[in-house]
Coordinates of C-alpha atoms in Angstrom, one line a residue:
Chain A
M11 CA 53.4 -75.6 -52.5
N12 CA 49.8 -74.7 -51.8
A13 CA 47.2 -75.6 -54.2
I14 CA 44.3 -74.2 -52.1
E15 CA 44.5 -72.0 -49.1
V16 CA 41.5 -71.4 -46.9
K17 CA 41.5 -68.4 -44.6
N18 CA 39.0 -67.6 -41.9
L19 CA 36.2 -69.4 -43.7
S20 CA 32.8 -69.5 -42.0
L21 CA 29.6 -70.8 -43.4
H22 CA 26.0 -70.5 -42.2
Y23 CA 23.0 -72.5 -43.3
G24 CA 20.3 -70.0 -42.2
S25 CA 21.0 -69.5 -38.5
F26 CA 23.1 -72.7 -38.2
Q27 CA 26.9 -72.2 -38.4
A28 CA 28.4 -75.2 -40.2
L29 CA 31.9 -73.9 -40.5
K30 CA 33.7 -71.8 -37.8
N31 CA 36.7 -69.8 -38.9
V32 CA 38.5 -72.6 -40.7
N33 CA 42.1 -72.0 -41.8
V34 CA 43.9 -74.7 -43.7
Q35 CA 46.3 -75.2 -46.7
F36 CA 46.1 -78.1 -49.2
Q37 CA 49.4 -79.0 -50.6
E38 CA 49.9 -79.6 -54.3
K39 CA 50.1 -83.2 -55.5
M40 CA 49.4 -84.5 -52.1
I41 CA 46.4 -86.3 -50.7
T42 CA 44.7 -84.5 -47.8
A43 CA 42.1 -86.3 -45.8
L44 CA 39.3 -84.6 -43.8
I45 CA 38.0 -86.8 -41.0
G46 CA 35.6 -86.3 -38.2
P47 CA 32.2 -87.5 -37.0
S48 CA 29.0 -87.0 -39.1
G49 CA 27.8 -83.4 -39.3
C50 CA 31.2 -82.0 -38.3
G51 CA 31.3 -79.9 -41.5
K52 CA 34.0 -81.8 -43.5
S53 CA 31.8 -82.3 -46.6
T54 CA 30.6 -78.7 -46.3
L55 CA 34.3 -77.5 -46.2
L56 CA 35.0 -79.7 -49.3
R57 CA 32.1 -78.3 -51.2
C58 CA 33.3 -74.7 -50.5
L59 CA 36.4 -75.5 -52.4
N60 CA 34.6 -75.6 -55.8
R61 CA 31.6 -73.5 -54.6
M62 CA 29.1 -76.3 -54.9
N63 CA 27.5 -74.9 -51.8
D64 CA 26.3 -72.0 -54.0
L65 CA 23.6 -74.4 -55.2
I66 CA 22.0 -74.6 -51.8
E67 CA 19.5 -71.8 -51.0
G68 CA 20.2 -69.8 -47.8
V69 CA 23.9 -70.4 -47.5
K70 CA 26.1 -67.5 -46.4
I71 CA 29.9 -67.8 -46.6
T72 CA 32.5 -65.4 -45.3
G73 CA 36.3 -65.7 -45.6
V74 CA 38.8 -66.4 -48.3
V75 CA 39.5 -69.5 -50.4
N76 CA 42.6 -68.9 -52.6
F77 CA 43.0 -71.2 -55.5
R78 CA 46.2 -70.4 -57.3
D79 CA 46.5 -67.2 -55.2
I80 CA 43.1 -65.9 -56.4
N81 CA 40.2 -65.7 -54.0
I82 CA 37.4 -67.8 -55.5
Y83 CA 34.8 -66.0 -53.4
A84 CA 35.8 -62.6 -54.8
P85 CA 33.0 -61.0 -56.7
G86 CA 33.1 -61.7 -60.4
T87 CA 34.7 -65.1 -60.1
D88 CA 33.9 -67.4 -63.0
V89 CA 32.5 -70.4 -61.1
V90 CA 32.2 -72.4 -64.3
E91 CA 35.9 -71.9 -65.0
L92 CA 36.8 -72.7 -61.3
R93 CA 34.9 -76.0 -61.4
R94 CA 36.7 -77.0 -64.6
H95 CA 39.9 -76.9 -62.6
V96 CA 38.6 -78.1 -59.2
G97 CA 36.4 -81.2 -60.0
M98 CA 34.4 -83.3 -57.6
V99 CA 33.7 -87.0 -57.1
F100 CA 30.5 -87.6 -55.1
Q101 CA 29.5 -90.1 -52.4
R102 CA 26.9 -91.9 -54.6
P103 CA 28.3 -92.7 -58.0
N104 CA 26.4 -90.3 -60.3
P105 CA 27.3 -91.1 -63.9
F106 CA 24.9 -89.5 -66.3
P107 CA 22.2 -91.6 -68.0
L108 CA 24.2 -91.5 -71.2
S109 CA 26.6 -94.0 -72.8
V110 CA 30.0 -94.8 -71.2
F111 CA 31.7 -92.8 -74.0
D112 CA 29.4 -89.8 -73.6
N113 CA 30.0 -89.8 -69.9
V114 CA 33.8 -89.6 -70.3
A115 CA 33.5 -87.2 -73.3
Y116 CA 31.0 -84.9 -71.4
G117 CA 33.5 -82.5 -69.9
L118 CA 35.5 -82.3 -73.1
R119 CA 32.4 -81.5 -75.1
V120 CA 31.3 -78.9 -72.6
H121 CA 34.6 -77.0 -72.7
Q122 CA 35.5 -77.1 -76.3
E123 CA 34.6 -78.2 -79.8
M124 CA 36.6 -81.3 -80.5
K125 CA 36.9 -83.6 -83.4
K126 CA 35.5 -87.1 -82.9
I127 CA 38.9 -88.7 -83.4
Q128 CA 40.6 -86.5 -80.8
L129 CA 37.7 -87.2 -78.4
S130 CA 38.1 -90.9 -78.8
A131 CA 41.8 -90.7 -78.1
I132 CA 41.2 -88.8 -74.8
V133 CA 38.3 -91.1 -73.8
E134 CA 40.6 -94.1 -74.3
R135 CA 43.5 -92.6 -72.5
S136 CA 41.3 -91.5 -69.6
L137 CA 39.7 -95.0 -69.3
Q138 CA 43.2 -96.5 -69.3
A139 CA 44.3 -94.1 -66.6
T140 CA 41.6 -95.4 -64.2
G141 CA 42.0 -99.0 -65.3
L142 CA 38.5 -99.3 -66.8
W143 CA 39.6 -99.6 -70.4
D144 CA 40.0 -103.4 -70.5
D145 CA 36.6 -103.9 -68.9
L146 CA 34.7 -101.3 -70.9
K147 CA 36.3 -101.0 -74.3
D148 CA 33.6 -103.1 -75.8
K149 CA 30.8 -101.4 -73.8
L150 CA 31.4 -97.8 -74.7
S151 CA 27.9 -97.4 -76.1
E152 CA 26.2 -99.0 -73.1
T153 CA 24.3 -96.9 -70.6
A154 CA 26.6 -96.0 -67.8
T155 CA 23.9 -96.1 -65.1
E156 CA 23.6 -99.9 -65.7
L157 CA 27.2 -100.7 -64.9
P158 CA 28.2 -102.2 -61.5
L159 CA 28.4 -99.6 -58.8
Y160 CA 32.2 -99.6 -58.5
Q161 CA 32.6 -99.2 -62.2
Q162 CA 30.2 -96.3 -62.1
Q163 CA 32.4 -94.6 -59.4
L164 CA 35.5 -95.3 -61.4
L165 CA 33.8 -93.8 -64.4
C166 CA 33.0 -90.7 -62.5
I167 CA 36.7 -90.3 -61.7
T168 CA 37.5 -91.0 -65.4
R169 CA 35.2 -88.3 -66.7
L170 CA 36.9 -85.9 -64.3
I171 CA 40.5 -86.7 -65.3
A172 CA 39.5 -86.5 -68.9
I173 CA 39.4 -82.7 -68.5
E174 CA 42.6 -82.7 -66.5
P175 CA 41.6 -80.6 -63.5
K176 CA 44.2 -79.3 -61.0
V177 CA 42.4 -80.5 -57.9
I178 CA 40.1 -83.5 -57.3
L179 CA 37.7 -83.3 -54.4
M180 CA 36.3 -86.6 -53.2
D181 CA 33.3 -86.7 -50.9
E182 CA 33.4 -90.1 -49.3
P183 CA 34.0 -91.8 -52.7
C184 CA 34.0 -95.3 -51.3
S185 CA 31.1 -95.3 -48.8
A186 CA 28.8 -97.0 -51.3
L187 CA 31.5 -99.6 -52.3
D188 CA 32.7 -103.0 -51.0
P189 CA 36.3 -103.4 -49.6
I190 CA 37.7 -104.8 -52.9
A191 CA 36.4 -101.9 -54.9
T192 CA 37.5 -99.5 -52.2
A193 CA 41.0 -100.9 -52.5
K194 CA 41.0 -100.3 -56.2
I195 CA 39.9 -96.7 -55.8
E196 CA 42.6 -96.2 -53.1
E197 CA 45.2 -97.6 -55.4
L198 CA 44.0 -95.3 -58.2
M199 CA 44.2 -92.3 -55.8
L200 CA 47.9 -93.0 -55.1
E201 CA 48.5 -93.2 -58.9
L202 CA 46.5 -89.9 -59.5
K203 CA 48.4 -88.1 -56.9
K204 CA 51.4 -87.9 -59.2
K205 CA 49.4 -85.4 -61.3
Y206 CA 46.6 -84.1 -59.2
T207 CA 46.0 -82.5 -55.8
I208 CA 43.5 -84.6 -54.0
V209 CA 41.3 -83.7 -51.0
I210 CA 39.2 -86.6 -49.7
V211 CA 36.4 -86.6 -47.1
T212 CA 36.2 -89.9 -45.4
H213 CA 34.4 -91.7 -42.6
N214 CA 36.9 -94.5 -42.7
M215 CA 39.9 -93.7 -40.6
Q216 CA 41.9 -96.6 -41.9
Q217 CA 41.4 -95.2 -45.4
A218 CA 42.7 -91.8 -44.3
A219 CA 45.7 -93.4 -42.7
R220 CA 46.4 -95.6 -45.8
V221 CA 46.2 -93.0 -48.5
S222 CA 46.6 -89.5 -47.2
D223 CA 49.8 -87.4 -46.7
Y224 CA 48.0 -84.8 -44.5
S225 CA 45.0 -85.1 -42.4
G226 CA 42.6 -82.6 -40.8
F227 CA 40.3 -83.5 -37.9
M228 CA 37.1 -81.6 -37.7
L229 CA 34.5 -81.3 -35.0
M230 CA 31.4 -79.2 -34.8
G231 CA 32.4 -77.0 -37.7
E232 CA 35.9 -76.4 -36.4
L233 CA 39.2 -77.7 -37.8
I234 CA 40.6 -79.1 -34.5
E235 CA 43.9 -80.3 -35.8
F236 CA 45.8 -80.5 -39.1
N237 CA 49.1 -82.2 -39.6
K238 CA 51.0 -84.9 -41.4
T239 CA 48.8 -88.1 -41.4
G240 CA 51.5 -90.1 -39.6
R241 CA 51.5 -87.6 -36.8
I242 CA 47.7 -87.3 -36.5
F243 CA 47.3 -91.0 -36.2
T244 CA 50.1 -91.8 -33.9
N245 CA 50.7 -88.7 -31.8
P246 CA 48.0 -86.1 -32.1
D247 CA 48.3 -82.8 -30.3
D248 CA 44.7 -82.5 -29.3
K249 CA 42.9 -84.7 -26.9
R250 CA 39.7 -84.6 -29.0
T251 CA 41.6 -86.0 -32.0
Q252 CA 43.1 -88.7 -29.8
D253 CA 39.7 -89.6 -28.6
Y254 CA 38.2 -89.8 -32.0
I255 CA 40.9 -91.8 -33.7
T256 CA 41.0 -94.3 -30.8
G257 CA 37.3 -94.7 -31.2
R258 CA 36.2 -93.1 -28.0
F259 CA 33.4 -91.2 -29.8
G260 CA 32.2 -90.6 -33.3
Chain B
M24 CA -12.0 -114.2 -40.0
K25 CA -12.9 -110.8 -41.3
N26 CA -16.0 -109.3 -39.8
A27 CA -19.1 -108.9 -41.8
K28 CA -19.0 -105.1 -42.2
E29 CA -15.5 -105.3 -43.7
V30 CA -16.7 -107.8 -46.2
V31 CA -19.7 -105.7 -47.2
V32 CA -17.6 -102.6 -47.7
E33 CA -15.0 -104.4 -49.7
K34 CA -17.6 -106.0 -52.0
S35 CA -19.5 -102.8 -52.6
L36 CA -16.4 -100.9 -53.4
M37 CA -15.5 -103.7 -55.8
L38 CA -19.0 -103.5 -57.4
I39 CA -18.7 -99.8 -57.9
A40 CA -15.2 -100.0 -59.4
F41 CA -16.2 -102.8 -61.8
S42 CA -19.4 -101.0 -62.9
A43 CA -17.3 -97.9 -63.8
I44 CA -15.0 -100.1 -65.9
F45 CA -18.0 -102.0 -67.3
M46 CA -19.7 -98.7 -68.4
L47 CA -16.5 -97.7 -70.2
F48 CA -16.5 -101.1 -71.8
L49 CA -20.1 -100.7 -72.9
I50 CA -19.5 -97.3 -74.4
A51 CA -16.7 -98.8 -76.5
V52 CA -18.8 -101.7 -77.6
F53 CA -21.7 -99.4 -78.4
I54 CA -19.6 -97.1 -80.6
F55 CA -18.1 -100.0 -82.5
K56 CA -21.5 -101.7 -82.9
E57 CA -23.1 -98.6 -84.3
G58 CA -20.1 -97.5 -86.4
S59 CA -18.3 -100.4 -87.8
P60 CA -21.1 -101.9 -90.0
L61 CA -21.0 -98.8 -92.1
I62 CA -17.3 -99.0 -92.5
F63 CA -17.7 -102.6 -93.7
K64 CA -20.6 -101.6 -95.9
I65 CA -18.8 -98.9 -97.9
G66 CA -15.3 -100.2 -97.3
L67 CA -12.6 -98.9 -95.1
K68 CA -10.8 -97.4 -98.1
N69 CA -13.8 -95.4 -99.2
F70 CA -14.4 -94.3 -95.7
I71 CA -11.0 -92.9 -94.7
L72 CA -9.4 -92.2 -98.1
S73 CA -12.2 -90.3 -99.8
A74 CA -12.8 -86.6 -99.2
K75 CA -16.4 -86.7 -100.5
W76 CA -18.7 -86.1 -97.5
S77 CA -22.3 -85.5 -98.7
P78 CA -24.4 -87.7 -96.4
L79 CA -27.6 -86.9 -98.3
E80 CA -26.1 -88.6 -101.4
G81 CA -24.7 -91.4 -99.5
Q82 CA -21.1 -90.2 -99.7
F83 CA -19.2 -90.8 -96.5
G84 CA -15.6 -90.0 -97.0
I85 CA -13.9 -88.5 -93.9
L86 CA -10.4 -87.8 -95.4
A87 CA -11.0 -84.0 -95.2
M88 CA -11.8 -84.3 -91.5
I89 CA -8.8 -86.6 -90.8
I90 CA -6.5 -84.1 -92.5
G91 CA -8.2 -81.2 -90.7
S92 CA -7.6 -83.0 -87.4
L93 CA -4.0 -83.6 -88.4
W94 CA -3.3 -80.0 -89.4
I95 CA -4.9 -78.5 -86.4
T96 CA -3.3 -80.9 -84.0
A97 CA 0.1 -80.5 -85.6
G98 CA -0.3 -76.7 -85.4
A99 CA -1.3 -77.0 -81.7
L100 CA 1.9 -78.9 -81.0
V101 CA 4.0 -76.5 -82.9
I102 CA 2.7 -73.7 -80.7
G103 CA 2.2 -75.6 -77.5
V104 CA 5.3 -77.7 -77.2
P105 CA 8.0 -75.0 -77.4
L106 CA 6.0 -72.7 -75.1
G107 CA 5.1 -75.5 -72.7
L108 CA 8.6 -77.0 -72.6
G109 CA 10.2 -73.6 -72.2
C110 CA 7.9 -72.7 -69.4
A111 CA 8.5 -76.1 -67.7
I112 CA 12.3 -75.6 -67.9
L113 CA 12.1 -72.1 -66.5
L114 CA 9.8 -73.2 -63.6
S115 CA 11.8 -76.3 -62.7
E116 CA 15.4 -75.2 -63.3
F117 CA 15.7 -71.4 -63.0
L118 CA 13.0 -70.1 -60.6
P119 CA 13.3 -70.6 -56.8
R120 CA 11.2 -73.5 -55.5
G121 CA 8.8 -71.1 -53.7
I122 CA 7.7 -69.4 -56.9
T123 CA 7.3 -72.7 -58.8
A124 CA 5.2 -74.1 -55.9
F125 CA 2.9 -71.1 -56.5
L126 CA 2.9 -70.9 -60.3
K127 CA 2.5 -74.6 -61.1
P128 CA -0.9 -75.0 -59.5
T129 CA -1.9 -71.7 -61.1
I130 CA -1.0 -73.1 -64.5
E131 CA -2.9 -76.3 -63.7
L132 CA -6.0 -74.2 -63.0
L133 CA -6.0 -73.2 -66.7
A134 CA -7.0 -76.8 -67.4
G135 CA -10.2 -76.2 -65.5
I136 CA -11.4 -73.4 -67.7
P137 CA -14.3 -74.7 -69.9
S138 CA -13.3 -75.1 -73.5
V139 CA -16.3 -73.0 -74.6
V140 CA -14.6 -70.1 -72.9
Y141 CA -11.4 -70.6 -74.8
G142 CA -13.5 -70.9 -78.0
F143 CA -15.3 -67.6 -77.1
I144 CA -12.1 -65.8 -76.6
G145 CA -10.9 -67.2 -79.9
V146 CA -14.0 -65.9 -81.8
V147 CA -14.0 -62.5 -80.2
V148 CA -10.2 -61.8 -80.3
L149 CA -8.3 -64.2 -82.4
V150 CA -10.5 -64.7 -85.4
P151 CA -11.0 -61.0 -86.2
F152 CA -7.2 -60.5 -85.7
I153 CA -6.4 -63.2 -88.2
R154 CA -9.0 -61.9 -90.7
E155 CA -7.6 -58.4 -90.6
R156 CA -3.9 -59.3 -90.7
F157 CA -3.9 -62.2 -93.1
G158 CA -7.2 -62.0 -95.0
G159 CA -9.5 -65.0 -95.5
P160 CA -12.4 -65.7 -93.1
G161 CA -10.3 -65.7 -90.0
L162 CA -12.1 -68.9 -88.9
S163 CA -9.2 -71.2 -89.8
V164 CA -6.7 -73.9 -89.1
L165 CA -4.4 -71.3 -87.6
A166 CA -7.1 -70.0 -85.2
G167 CA -7.9 -73.6 -84.1
S168 CA -4.2 -74.4 -83.7
I169 CA -3.5 -71.4 -81.6
I170 CA -6.5 -72.0 -79.3
L171 CA -5.6 -75.7 -78.9
G172 CA -1.9 -74.8 -78.5
I173 CA -2.9 -72.8 -75.5
M174 CA -5.4 -75.4 -74.2
I175 CA -2.7 -78.1 -74.1
L176 CA -0.2 -75.9 -72.2
P177 CA -1.3 -77.0 -68.7
T178 CA -0.9 -80.7 -69.6
I179 CA 2.5 -80.2 -71.2
I180 CA 3.9 -77.9 -68.5
S181 CA 2.6 -79.8 -65.5
I182 CA 3.8 -83.2 -66.6
S183 CA 7.1 -81.9 -67.9
I184 CA 7.8 -80.1 -64.6
D185 CA 7.2 -83.4 -62.8
A186 CA 9.5 -85.2 -65.1
L187 CA 12.3 -82.5 -64.8
Q188 CA 12.0 -82.4 -61.0
A189 CA 12.2 -86.2 -60.8
V190 CA 15.7 -86.0 -62.3
P191 CA 18.1 -86.7 -59.5
R192 CA 19.9 -83.7 -58.2
S193 CA 23.1 -85.7 -58.3
Y194 CA 23.0 -85.6 -62.2
R195 CA 22.9 -81.8 -62.1
E196 CA 25.7 -81.6 -59.4
G197 CA 27.9 -84.0 -61.4
S198 CA 27.5 -81.9 -64.5
L199 CA 28.2 -78.6 -62.7
A200 CA 31.1 -80.1 -60.9
L201 CA 32.7 -80.8 -64.3
G202 CA 32.5 -77.1 -65.2
A203 CA 29.4 -77.2 -67.3
T204 CA 27.2 -74.1 -67.4
Q205 CA 23.6 -74.3 -66.2
W206 CA 22.2 -74.4 -69.7
Q207 CA 24.7 -77.1 -70.8
T208 CA 23.6 -79.1 -67.8
I209 CA 19.9 -78.7 -68.7
S210 CA 20.3 -79.5 -72.4
M211 CA 22.9 -82.3 -72.2
V212 CA 21.8 -84.1 -69.0
T213 CA 18.5 -83.0 -67.4
L214 CA 16.4 -82.9 -70.6
K215 CA 17.9 -86.3 -71.6
A216 CA 17.2 -87.8 -68.3
A217 CA 13.6 -86.5 -68.3
R218 CA 12.9 -87.2 -72.0
S219 CA 10.4 -90.0 -71.5
G220 CA 8.3 -88.0 -69.2
I221 CA 8.4 -85.0 -71.5
L222 CA 7.5 -87.2 -74.4
A223 CA 4.5 -88.5 -72.4
S224 CA 3.4 -85.0 -71.7
I225 CA 3.5 -84.2 -75.4
I226 CA 1.5 -87.3 -76.3
L227 CA -1.1 -86.6 -73.7
G228 CA -1.3 -83.0 -74.9
M229 CA -1.8 -84.3 -78.4
G230 CA -4.6 -86.6 -77.2
R231 CA -6.3 -83.6 -75.7
A232 CA -5.9 -81.6 -78.9
V233 CA -7.2 -84.4 -81.1
G234 CA -10.2 -84.9 -78.8
E235 CA -11.2 -81.2 -78.2
T236 CA -14.4 -80.3 -79.8
M237 CA -16.2 -77.1 -78.6
A238 CA -13.3 -74.7 -79.0
V239 CA -12.5 -76.0 -82.4
I240 CA -16.1 -75.7 -83.6
M241 CA -16.1 -72.1 -82.7
V242 CA -12.9 -71.0 -84.3
A243 CA -11.9 -73.4 -87.1
G244 CA -14.6 -72.7 -89.7
N245 CA -15.8 -76.3 -90.1
A246 CA -15.8 -76.4 -93.9
V247 CA -15.7 -79.9 -95.3
K248 CA -12.7 -79.4 -97.6
I249 CA -9.1 -80.4 -97.4
P250 CA -7.4 -77.2 -96.2
N251 CA -4.5 -76.1 -98.4
S252 CA -3.2 -73.3 -96.2
I253 CA -3.3 -72.5 -92.5
F254 CA -5.7 -69.6 -93.3
N255 CA -8.3 -72.0 -94.7
P256 CA -11.2 -73.2 -92.6
A257 CA -11.2 -76.9 -91.7
R258 CA -13.3 -79.5 -89.9
T259 CA -12.0 -82.0 -87.5
L260 CA -13.2 -85.5 -86.7
T261 CA -14.7 -84.4 -83.4
T262 CA -16.4 -81.4 -84.7
N263 CA -17.9 -83.4 -87.6
I264 CA -19.7 -85.6 -85.0
A265 CA -20.9 -82.7 -82.9
L266 CA -22.1 -80.6 -85.8
E267 CA -24.2 -83.3 -87.5
M268 CA -25.3 -85.6 -84.7
G269 CA -28.5 -83.5 -84.0
F270 CA -30.1 -84.2 -87.4
A271 CA -28.4 -87.4 -88.6
T272 CA -30.4 -90.6 -89.2
G273 CA -29.7 -94.0 -90.8
D274 CA -26.4 -94.4 -92.6
H275 CA -25.5 -90.8 -91.9
R276 CA -25.8 -91.4 -88.1
A277 CA -23.8 -94.6 -88.5
A278 CA -21.2 -92.7 -90.4
L279 CA -20.8 -90.3 -87.5
F280 CA -20.4 -93.3 -85.1
A281 CA -17.8 -94.6 -87.5
T282 CA -16.0 -91.3 -87.3
G283 CA -16.1 -91.9 -83.5
V284 CA -14.5 -95.3 -84.1
V285 CA -11.6 -93.7 -86.0
L286 CA -11.2 -91.2 -83.2
F287 CA -11.3 -93.9 -80.6
V288 CA -8.6 -95.8 -82.3
I289 CA -6.4 -92.7 -82.6
I290 CA -6.8 -91.8 -78.9
M291 CA -6.1 -95.4 -77.9
I292 CA -2.9 -95.4 -79.9
L293 CA -1.8 -92.1 -78.3
N294 CA -2.6 -93.4 -74.8
I295 CA -0.7 -96.6 -75.4
L296 CA 2.3 -94.6 -76.6
A297 CA 2.1 -92.3 -73.6
N298 CA 2.0 -95.3 -71.2
Y299 CA 4.9 -96.8 -73.0
A300 CA 6.9 -93.6 -72.7
F301 CA 6.0 -93.4 -69.0
G302 CA 6.9 -97.0 -68.5
K303 CA 10.4 -96.5 -69.8
R304 CA 11.0 -94.0 -67.1
K305 CA 12.7 -95.6 -64.1

């Protein structure tokens, strides 16, 4: 089943066309990886899925992005409500300069009034889900921005799953982390896939091959090829995909 | 080896820099030398905790002026902080960058208007307005507070905008990506991240309000009496010095310097607090 369906999506930054008529479907409870060289538009595509590109001045978008069969670019779309269901993890860990607890509770507080005791239960459950509980249960009141980097990134994932979105968008979530932390995040992704649809942008082809079910290869704003990950990495249809994954350019 | 010209330039710059610092140091020493003997003579308690100021009879209590300064400064903050902060949030978070780039220097220009002009506007417009609406002389704590509240706006707005704009964009994105509204993002993340800079802007604005003299002389009424309503006239520490320096001699003159000592200490404390607040910002 499709969680998100992208139809004829084009995006311009001023006169530069960053996405060219992209069509793709992201399957529910699967991990889809977007790969391609720098500047190919993969992060831009990702940021279209929860309308984060709206924040950039001078962006023009045409086409359709259906989330649960409703076009999120239709006039009158509640962007705040959309982002509550389609959350995002960024390249640089960006916990708020608040306590660990307040970081995880942030989304909950934003969306509804909640009793402290309920809040604590969800914070604990969320931290357990990302494996941070044992490390941080005594540090809930410490400032999150002072944690080690990989814990910061895990915390950013934690604060997202605390509000139980449908889709998690990850924009190169491991590029600031070492291989051990990367392995932890990948392990977590495989666990999270049971409940969430995940779309990940990554520079790391091994990572895409390890964790994803589907992969899309992008080049110069176009989606060149989209298929099961096994197929993309062993027997791609397009020569440009072949060249990229074998390291001939990029 | 450095050539001789370099050495000469370096040494003369050093001399100029040090003489500037040295002059400041001399001023401080001078104020304390002139003022502190009187404080010791009549006792610190009689000086700052007595409201009897009649220099001809040897009574030098500045409590009325301390309270006058407190009232007017507090009033200036009550008016200037919400306005300034609101303006800074609007300029940094809601308006397009281009408009902010134009408006911010315009607001900073307000800091360049001489204080006597602010005072003049106060006397001509504000004081009659207060007199007609609320009774009393019009020259009052309220008039002083409003004028000072406006005068500290450029300081508060400009430094607060810098603090807000220094908040990493990634904080805002992280909050919006969790489905927070723009206002939730500002109130729960951006303002918290910028709070030390905003606090510093308020303290610096407060320093300006405590130190301002001319505009206050013109609108605050200058009566040596502890004000018991915002419509009463009041005299501040600074205006006390400016009003009486021209004819003071002997102990009276020393008492004015002693008033300066008190002001000096207050401003020092405010500056140290502001530096501390700035220092906490990463």
